[in-house]
Coordinates of C-alpha atoms and ligand atoms in Angstrom, one line a residue:
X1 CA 0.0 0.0 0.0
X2 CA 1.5 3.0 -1.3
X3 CA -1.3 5.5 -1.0
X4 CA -2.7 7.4 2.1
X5 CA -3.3 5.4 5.4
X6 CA -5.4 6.0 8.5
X7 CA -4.7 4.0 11.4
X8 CA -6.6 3.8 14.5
X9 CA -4.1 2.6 17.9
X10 CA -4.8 1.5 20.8
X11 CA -2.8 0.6 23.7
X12 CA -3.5 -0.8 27.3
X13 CA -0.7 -2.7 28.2
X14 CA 0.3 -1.4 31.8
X15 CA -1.2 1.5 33.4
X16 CA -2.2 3.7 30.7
X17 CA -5.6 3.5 28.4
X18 CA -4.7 5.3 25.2
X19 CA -6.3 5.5 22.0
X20 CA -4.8 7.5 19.0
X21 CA -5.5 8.0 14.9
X22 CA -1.9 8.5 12.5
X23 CA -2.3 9.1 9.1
X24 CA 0.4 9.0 6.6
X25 CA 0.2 9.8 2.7
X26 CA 2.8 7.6 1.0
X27 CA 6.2 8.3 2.5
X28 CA 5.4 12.0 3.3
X29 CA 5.8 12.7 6.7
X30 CA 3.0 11.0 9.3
X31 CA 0.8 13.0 11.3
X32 CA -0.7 12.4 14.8
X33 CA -4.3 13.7 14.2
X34 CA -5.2 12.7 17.8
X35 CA -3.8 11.0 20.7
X36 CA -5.7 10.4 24.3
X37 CA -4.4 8.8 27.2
X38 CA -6.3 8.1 30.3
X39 CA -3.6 7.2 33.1
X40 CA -3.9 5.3 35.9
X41 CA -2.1 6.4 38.2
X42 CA -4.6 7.7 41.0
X43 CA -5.9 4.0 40.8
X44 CA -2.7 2.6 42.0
X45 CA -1.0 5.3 44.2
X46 CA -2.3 3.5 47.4
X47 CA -0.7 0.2 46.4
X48 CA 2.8 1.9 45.8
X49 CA 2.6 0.0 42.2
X50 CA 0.4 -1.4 39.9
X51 CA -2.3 -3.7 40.6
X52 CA -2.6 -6.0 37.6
X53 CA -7.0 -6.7 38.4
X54 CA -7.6 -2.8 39.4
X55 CA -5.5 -1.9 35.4
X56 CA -7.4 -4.7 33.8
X57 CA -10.9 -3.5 35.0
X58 CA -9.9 0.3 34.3
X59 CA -8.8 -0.7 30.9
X60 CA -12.1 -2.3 30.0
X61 CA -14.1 0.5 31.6
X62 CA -12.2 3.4 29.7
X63 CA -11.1 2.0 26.5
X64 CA -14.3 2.9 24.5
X65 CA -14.0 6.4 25.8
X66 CA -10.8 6.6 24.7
X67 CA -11.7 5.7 21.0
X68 CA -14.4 8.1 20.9
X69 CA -12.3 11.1 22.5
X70 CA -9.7 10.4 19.6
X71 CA -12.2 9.8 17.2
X72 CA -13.8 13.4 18.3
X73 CA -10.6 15.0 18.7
X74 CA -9.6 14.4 15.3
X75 CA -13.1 15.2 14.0
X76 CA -13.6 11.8 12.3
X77 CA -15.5 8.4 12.6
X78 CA -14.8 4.9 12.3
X79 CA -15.7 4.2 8.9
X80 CA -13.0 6.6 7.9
X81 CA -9.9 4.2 9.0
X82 CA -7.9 1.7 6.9
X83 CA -7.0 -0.6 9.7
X84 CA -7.3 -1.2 13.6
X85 CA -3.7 -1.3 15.6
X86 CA -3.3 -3.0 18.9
X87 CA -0.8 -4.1 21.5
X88 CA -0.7 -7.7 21.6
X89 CA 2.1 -7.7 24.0
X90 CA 4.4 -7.8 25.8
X91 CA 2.7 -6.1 28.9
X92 CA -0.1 -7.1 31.8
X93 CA -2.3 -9.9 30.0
X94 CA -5.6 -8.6 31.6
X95 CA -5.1 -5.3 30.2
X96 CA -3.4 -6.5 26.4
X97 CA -6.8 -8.6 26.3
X98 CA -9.0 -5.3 26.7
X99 CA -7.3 -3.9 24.5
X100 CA -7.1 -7.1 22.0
X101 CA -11.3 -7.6 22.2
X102 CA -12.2 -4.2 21.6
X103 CA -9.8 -3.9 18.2
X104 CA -11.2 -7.4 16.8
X105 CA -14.8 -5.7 18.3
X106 CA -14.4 -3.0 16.0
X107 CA -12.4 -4.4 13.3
X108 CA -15.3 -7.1 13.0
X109 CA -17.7 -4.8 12.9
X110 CA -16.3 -2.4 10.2
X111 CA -14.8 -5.6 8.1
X112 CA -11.5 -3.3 8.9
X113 CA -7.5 -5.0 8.8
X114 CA -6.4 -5.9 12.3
X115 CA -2.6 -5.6 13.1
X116 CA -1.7 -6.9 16.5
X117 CA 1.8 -4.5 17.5
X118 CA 4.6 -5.6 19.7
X119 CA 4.4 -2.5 22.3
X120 CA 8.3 -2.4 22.2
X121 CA 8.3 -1.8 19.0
X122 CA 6.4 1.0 18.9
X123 CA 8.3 3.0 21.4
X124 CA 11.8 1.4 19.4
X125 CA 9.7 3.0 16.0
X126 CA 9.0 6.1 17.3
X127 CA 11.8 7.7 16.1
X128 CA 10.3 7.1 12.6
X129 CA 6.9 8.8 13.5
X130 CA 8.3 11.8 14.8
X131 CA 11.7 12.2 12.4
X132 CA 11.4 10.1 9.7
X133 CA 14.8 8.5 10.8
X134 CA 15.6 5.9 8.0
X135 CA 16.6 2.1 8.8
X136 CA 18.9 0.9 10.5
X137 CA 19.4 3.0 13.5
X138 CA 20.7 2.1 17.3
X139 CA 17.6 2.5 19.7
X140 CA 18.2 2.7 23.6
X141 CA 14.9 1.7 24.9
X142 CA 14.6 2.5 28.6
X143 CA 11.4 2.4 30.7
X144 CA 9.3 1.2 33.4
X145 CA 9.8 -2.5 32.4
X146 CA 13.0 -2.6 30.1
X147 CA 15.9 -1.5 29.1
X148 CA 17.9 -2.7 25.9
X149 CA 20.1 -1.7 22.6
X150 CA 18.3 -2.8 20.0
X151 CA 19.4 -2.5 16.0
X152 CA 16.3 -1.1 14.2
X153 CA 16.7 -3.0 11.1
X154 CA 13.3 -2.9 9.7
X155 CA 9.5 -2.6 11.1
X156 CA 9.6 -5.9 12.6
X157 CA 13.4 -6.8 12.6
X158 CA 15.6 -6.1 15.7
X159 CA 18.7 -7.2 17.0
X160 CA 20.1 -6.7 20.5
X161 CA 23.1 -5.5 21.7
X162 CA 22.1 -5.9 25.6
X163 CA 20.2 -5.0 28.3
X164 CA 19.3 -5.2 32.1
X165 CA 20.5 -7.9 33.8
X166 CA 17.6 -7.1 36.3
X167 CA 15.7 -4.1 37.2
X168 CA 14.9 -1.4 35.2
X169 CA 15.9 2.0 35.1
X170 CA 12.3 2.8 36.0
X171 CA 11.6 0.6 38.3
X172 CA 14.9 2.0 39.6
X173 CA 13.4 5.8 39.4
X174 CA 10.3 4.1 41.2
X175 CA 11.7 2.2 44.3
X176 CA 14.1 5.1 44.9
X177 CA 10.9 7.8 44.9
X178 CA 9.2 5.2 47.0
X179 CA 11.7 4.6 49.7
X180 CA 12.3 9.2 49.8
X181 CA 8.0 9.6 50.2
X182 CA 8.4 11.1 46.7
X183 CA 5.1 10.8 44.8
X184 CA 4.8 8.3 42.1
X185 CA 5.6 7.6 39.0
X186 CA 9.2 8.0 40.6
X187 CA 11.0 9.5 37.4
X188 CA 9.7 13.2 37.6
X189 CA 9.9 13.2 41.3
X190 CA 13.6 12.1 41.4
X191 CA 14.6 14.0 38.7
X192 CA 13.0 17.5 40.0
X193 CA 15.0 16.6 43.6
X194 CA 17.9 16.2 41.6
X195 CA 17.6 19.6 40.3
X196 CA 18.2 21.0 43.9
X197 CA 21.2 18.1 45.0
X198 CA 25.0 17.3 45.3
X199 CA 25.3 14.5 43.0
X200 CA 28.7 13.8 44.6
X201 CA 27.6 13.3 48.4
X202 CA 26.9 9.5 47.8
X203 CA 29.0 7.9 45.9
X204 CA 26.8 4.8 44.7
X205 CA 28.3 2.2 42.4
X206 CA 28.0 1.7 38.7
X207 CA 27.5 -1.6 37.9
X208 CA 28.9 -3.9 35.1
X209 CA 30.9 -1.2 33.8
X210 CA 34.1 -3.6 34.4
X211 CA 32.8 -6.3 32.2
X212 CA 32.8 -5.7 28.7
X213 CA 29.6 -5.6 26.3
X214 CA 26.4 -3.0 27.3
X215 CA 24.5 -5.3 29.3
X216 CA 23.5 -3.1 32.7
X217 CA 21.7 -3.9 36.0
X218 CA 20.3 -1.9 38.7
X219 CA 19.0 -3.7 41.5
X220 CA 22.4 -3.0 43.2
X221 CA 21.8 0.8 43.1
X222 CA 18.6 0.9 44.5
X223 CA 20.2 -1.3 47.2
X224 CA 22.5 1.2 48.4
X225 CA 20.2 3.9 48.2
X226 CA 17.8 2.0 50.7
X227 CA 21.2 1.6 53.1
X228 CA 22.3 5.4 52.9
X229 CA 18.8 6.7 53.6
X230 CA 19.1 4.5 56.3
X231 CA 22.4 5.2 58.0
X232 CA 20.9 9.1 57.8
X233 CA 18.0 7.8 59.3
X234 CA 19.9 6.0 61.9
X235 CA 22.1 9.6 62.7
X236 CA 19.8 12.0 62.6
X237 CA 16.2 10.5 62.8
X238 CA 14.9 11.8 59.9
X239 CA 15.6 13.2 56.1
X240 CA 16.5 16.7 55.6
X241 CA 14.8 18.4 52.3
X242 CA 18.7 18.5 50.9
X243 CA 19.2 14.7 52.3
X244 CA 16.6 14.0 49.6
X245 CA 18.0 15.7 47.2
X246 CA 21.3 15.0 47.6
X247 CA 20.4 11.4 47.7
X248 CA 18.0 11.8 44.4
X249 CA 21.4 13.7 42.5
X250 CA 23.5 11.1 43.6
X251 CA 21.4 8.1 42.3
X252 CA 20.2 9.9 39.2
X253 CA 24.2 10.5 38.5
X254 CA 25.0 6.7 38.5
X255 CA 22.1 5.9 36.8
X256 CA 23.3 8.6 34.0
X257 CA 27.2 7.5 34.3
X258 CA 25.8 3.9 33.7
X259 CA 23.7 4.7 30.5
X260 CA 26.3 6.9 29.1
X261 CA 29.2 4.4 29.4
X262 CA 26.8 1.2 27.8
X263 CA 25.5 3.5 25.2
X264 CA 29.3 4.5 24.1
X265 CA 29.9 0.7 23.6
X266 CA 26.7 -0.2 22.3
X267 CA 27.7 2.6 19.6
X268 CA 30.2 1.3 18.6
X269 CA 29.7 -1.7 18.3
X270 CA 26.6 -0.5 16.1
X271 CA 29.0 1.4 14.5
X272 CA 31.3 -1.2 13.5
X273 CA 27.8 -2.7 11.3
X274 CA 26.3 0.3 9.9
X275 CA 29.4 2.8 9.7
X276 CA 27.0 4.8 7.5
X277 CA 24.0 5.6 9.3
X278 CA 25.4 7.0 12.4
X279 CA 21.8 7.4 14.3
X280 CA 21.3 6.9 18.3
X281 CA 17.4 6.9 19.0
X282 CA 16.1 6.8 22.5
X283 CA 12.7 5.8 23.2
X284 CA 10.9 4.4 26.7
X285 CA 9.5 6.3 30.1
X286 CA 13.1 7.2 31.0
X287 CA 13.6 8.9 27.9
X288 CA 11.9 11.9 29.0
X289 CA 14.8 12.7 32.0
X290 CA 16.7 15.6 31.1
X291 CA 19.7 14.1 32.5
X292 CA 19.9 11.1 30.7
X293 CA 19.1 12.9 27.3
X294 CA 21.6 15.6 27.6
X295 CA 24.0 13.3 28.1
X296 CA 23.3 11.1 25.5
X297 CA 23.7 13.7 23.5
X298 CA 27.2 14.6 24.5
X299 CA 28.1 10.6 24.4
X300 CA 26.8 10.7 20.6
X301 CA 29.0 13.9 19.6
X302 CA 32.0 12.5 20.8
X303 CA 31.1 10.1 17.6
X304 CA 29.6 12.5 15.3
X305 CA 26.2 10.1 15.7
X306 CA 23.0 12.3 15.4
X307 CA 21.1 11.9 18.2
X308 CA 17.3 11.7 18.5
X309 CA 14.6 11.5 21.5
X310 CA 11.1 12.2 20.8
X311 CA 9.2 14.6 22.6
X312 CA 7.9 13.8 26.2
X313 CA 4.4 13.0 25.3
X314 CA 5.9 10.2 22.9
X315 CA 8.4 9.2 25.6
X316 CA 6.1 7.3 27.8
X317 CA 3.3 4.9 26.9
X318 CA 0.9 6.4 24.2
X319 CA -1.2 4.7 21.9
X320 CA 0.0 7.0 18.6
X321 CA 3.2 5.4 18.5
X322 CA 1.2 1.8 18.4
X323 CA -0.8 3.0 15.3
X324 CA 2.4 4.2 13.6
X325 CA 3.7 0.8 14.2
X326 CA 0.6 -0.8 12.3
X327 CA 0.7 1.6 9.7
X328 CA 3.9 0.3 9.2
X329 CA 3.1 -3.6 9.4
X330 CA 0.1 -2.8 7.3
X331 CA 2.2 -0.6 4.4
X332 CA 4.4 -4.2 4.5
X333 CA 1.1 -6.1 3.9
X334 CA 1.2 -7.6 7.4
X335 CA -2.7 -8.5 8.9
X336 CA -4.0 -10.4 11.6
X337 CA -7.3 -12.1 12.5
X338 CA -10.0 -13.1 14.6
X339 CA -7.1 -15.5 16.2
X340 CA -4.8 -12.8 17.3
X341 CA -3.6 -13.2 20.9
X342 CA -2.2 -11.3 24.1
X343 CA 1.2 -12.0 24.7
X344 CA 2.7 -10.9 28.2
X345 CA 6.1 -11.6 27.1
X346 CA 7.2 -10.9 23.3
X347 CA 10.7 -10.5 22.3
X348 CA 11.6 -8.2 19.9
X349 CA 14.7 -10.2 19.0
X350 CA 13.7 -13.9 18.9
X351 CA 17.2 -14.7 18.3
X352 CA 18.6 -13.3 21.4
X353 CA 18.9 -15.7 24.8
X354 CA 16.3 -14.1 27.7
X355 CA 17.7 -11.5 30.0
X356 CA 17.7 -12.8 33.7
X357 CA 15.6 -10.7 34.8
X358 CA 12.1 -8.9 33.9
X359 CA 11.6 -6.2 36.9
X360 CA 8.4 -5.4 38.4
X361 CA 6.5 -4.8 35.4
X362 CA 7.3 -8.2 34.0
X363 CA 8.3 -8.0 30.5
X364 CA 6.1 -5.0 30.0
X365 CA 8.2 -1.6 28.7
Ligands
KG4_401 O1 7.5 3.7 28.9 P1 6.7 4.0 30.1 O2 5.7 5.1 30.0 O3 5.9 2.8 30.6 C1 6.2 1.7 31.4 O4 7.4 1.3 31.4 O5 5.3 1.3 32.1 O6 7.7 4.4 31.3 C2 7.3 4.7 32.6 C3 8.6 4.8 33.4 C4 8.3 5.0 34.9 O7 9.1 4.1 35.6 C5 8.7 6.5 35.2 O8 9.1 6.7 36.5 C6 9.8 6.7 34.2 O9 9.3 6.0 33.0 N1 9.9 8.1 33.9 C7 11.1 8.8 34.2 C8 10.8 10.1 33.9 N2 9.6 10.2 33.4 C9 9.0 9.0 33.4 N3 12.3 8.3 34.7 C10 13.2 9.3 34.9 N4 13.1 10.6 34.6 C11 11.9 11.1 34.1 N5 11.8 12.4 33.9
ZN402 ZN1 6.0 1.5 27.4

């Protein structure tokens, strides 16, 4: 399909119920037309995380809302689309199976394609949605649930360079808000503490960066967070404001040291296979942290690789990047059916051996 495409997305993977329409003539640049997410957040904040039943149930109450608030935001109905996009995993199976019913629902109905997305994938395609960056590119996907370099060789084709070994970064931003009182989700929090801190008060390690390759953990970090807030604790009885943010600076600085030293050697070693196309995408949650970006940024100009980060809004989970992602499947003549499934764990690269570990979000991103 060559001509112009409408693509409804939706997404409900975790703890956000988004619905979105992308339209794309041929290869001229796409455009958003609407994008709504309803977040969860309220739902879970007494539970300090989310609660797979109480995102399931809010994802099936909201999720036809959603469509008609994008629908009515972009000020068109359903018989105008060319397809129905989905995540079908990886992510919370209550909540991919919302989502999942209530595409085939409506693709049924309107005798519309179905395209079932990988939900990584459409945060690793972003970059194409919002800057048209050409194949192959390096893509540092870093959010709630994951954290990996991936090769971008195509829609649907992926290799990766390495990952967490354990938690991630997220969940890392998460725990550490968590364990200060800070509000949830953790990332913003930390990050506007960090603003006010001494990053060098606490020195807290870097992990993995003796071994070789840009595989990463961060369970360790969290860990000594937990023990200097407590030997303050056990001193002086209680955190000072600039305890907090001293402590949010100094984990937020390892967390960036980490990502900047595995990004340098994922580079080249992307480098070394596509000399040509010198591109460093991030995508994910964690994307949106000033730190981490502006860094990147300086890590990729020591190379003279461009670097590109979509715009907050497209950082964290959003339904417009899943409907760019089926636009794409469905430009490459891709389609599923009535026997599409939810899939809490999905690989992007098949090839690859499974990281040891999947953090608190399971293999969602
Ligand atoms: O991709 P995403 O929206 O979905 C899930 O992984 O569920 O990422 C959410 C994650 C959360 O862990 C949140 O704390 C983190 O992204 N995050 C940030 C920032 N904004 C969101 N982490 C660090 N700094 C930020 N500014
Ligand atoms: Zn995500």
């Amino acid at each position: 399909m060559t001509g112009s495409l409408t693509i409804l997305g939706l997404e409900s993977s975790c703890d956000d119920t988004a619905a979105a329409i992308v339209r794309q003539h041929g290869a001229a640049r796409p455009r958003i037309l609407s994008s709504v997410v309803y977040g969860q957040t309220d739902l879970h904040a007494p539970f300090g995380g989310v609660v797979p039943e109480i995102a399931a149930r809010a994802h099936a109450e909201k999720i036809d809302l959603c469509v008609e608030e994008a629908l009515a935001r972009a000020g068109m109905s359903l018989v105008e689309m060319d397809a129905i996009a989905v995540t079908a995993g990886p992510g919370l199976i209550g909540g991919v199976l919302s989502g999942v019913m209530c595409a085939k629902g409506l693709a049924t109905a309107l005798d519309l394609p179905l395209v079932g997305v990988n939900h990584l994938a459409g945060h690793a395609l972003t970059p194409r949605l919002t800057d048209q960056v050409a194949f192959p590119y390096l893509m540092l996907l870093v959010s709630g649930g994951h954290c990996q370099f991936l090769i971008a060789h195509g829609p649907e084709t992926f290799t990766r360079l390495g990952g967490t070994i354990d938690d991630a970064p997220g969940e890392a931003f998460d725990k550490t808000a968590r364990l200060l009182g800070l509000p949830q989700p953790g990332g913003p929090s930390v990050q506007a503490e960090a603003a006010n801190g001494d990053c060098t008060r606490f020195r807290f390690p870097r992990p993995l960066l003796d071994r070789p390759g840009c595989d990463m953990s961060f369970s360790g970090l969290k860990t000594a967070l937990l023990r200097a807030r407590d030997a303050i604790l056990a001193d002086k009885g209680g955190l000072t404001v600039q305890d907090r943010a001293d402590l949010c600076a100094s984990f937020q600085a390892a967390v960036v040291d980490v990502l900047a030293e595995k990004t340098r050697r994922a580079l080249a070693m992307y480098l070394e296979h596509a000399p040509d196309q010198p591109v460093l995408a991030v995508a994910g949650g964690v994307a949106a942290n000033s730190a981490i970006r502006a860094r990147l940024e300086t890590v990729c100009a020591e190379s003279g690789t461009r670097f590109t980060a979509p715009p907050l809004h497209l950082c964290t989970d959003n339904a417009a990047m899943i409907a760019y992602a089926g636009l794409e499947r469905v430009r490459g003549g891709a389609r599923d059916d009535m026997t599409l499934s939810a899939r809490p764990r999905w690989p992007l690269d098949k090839t690859a051996p499974a990281l040891l570990g999947s953090g608190r979000k399971g293999a969602k991103a």
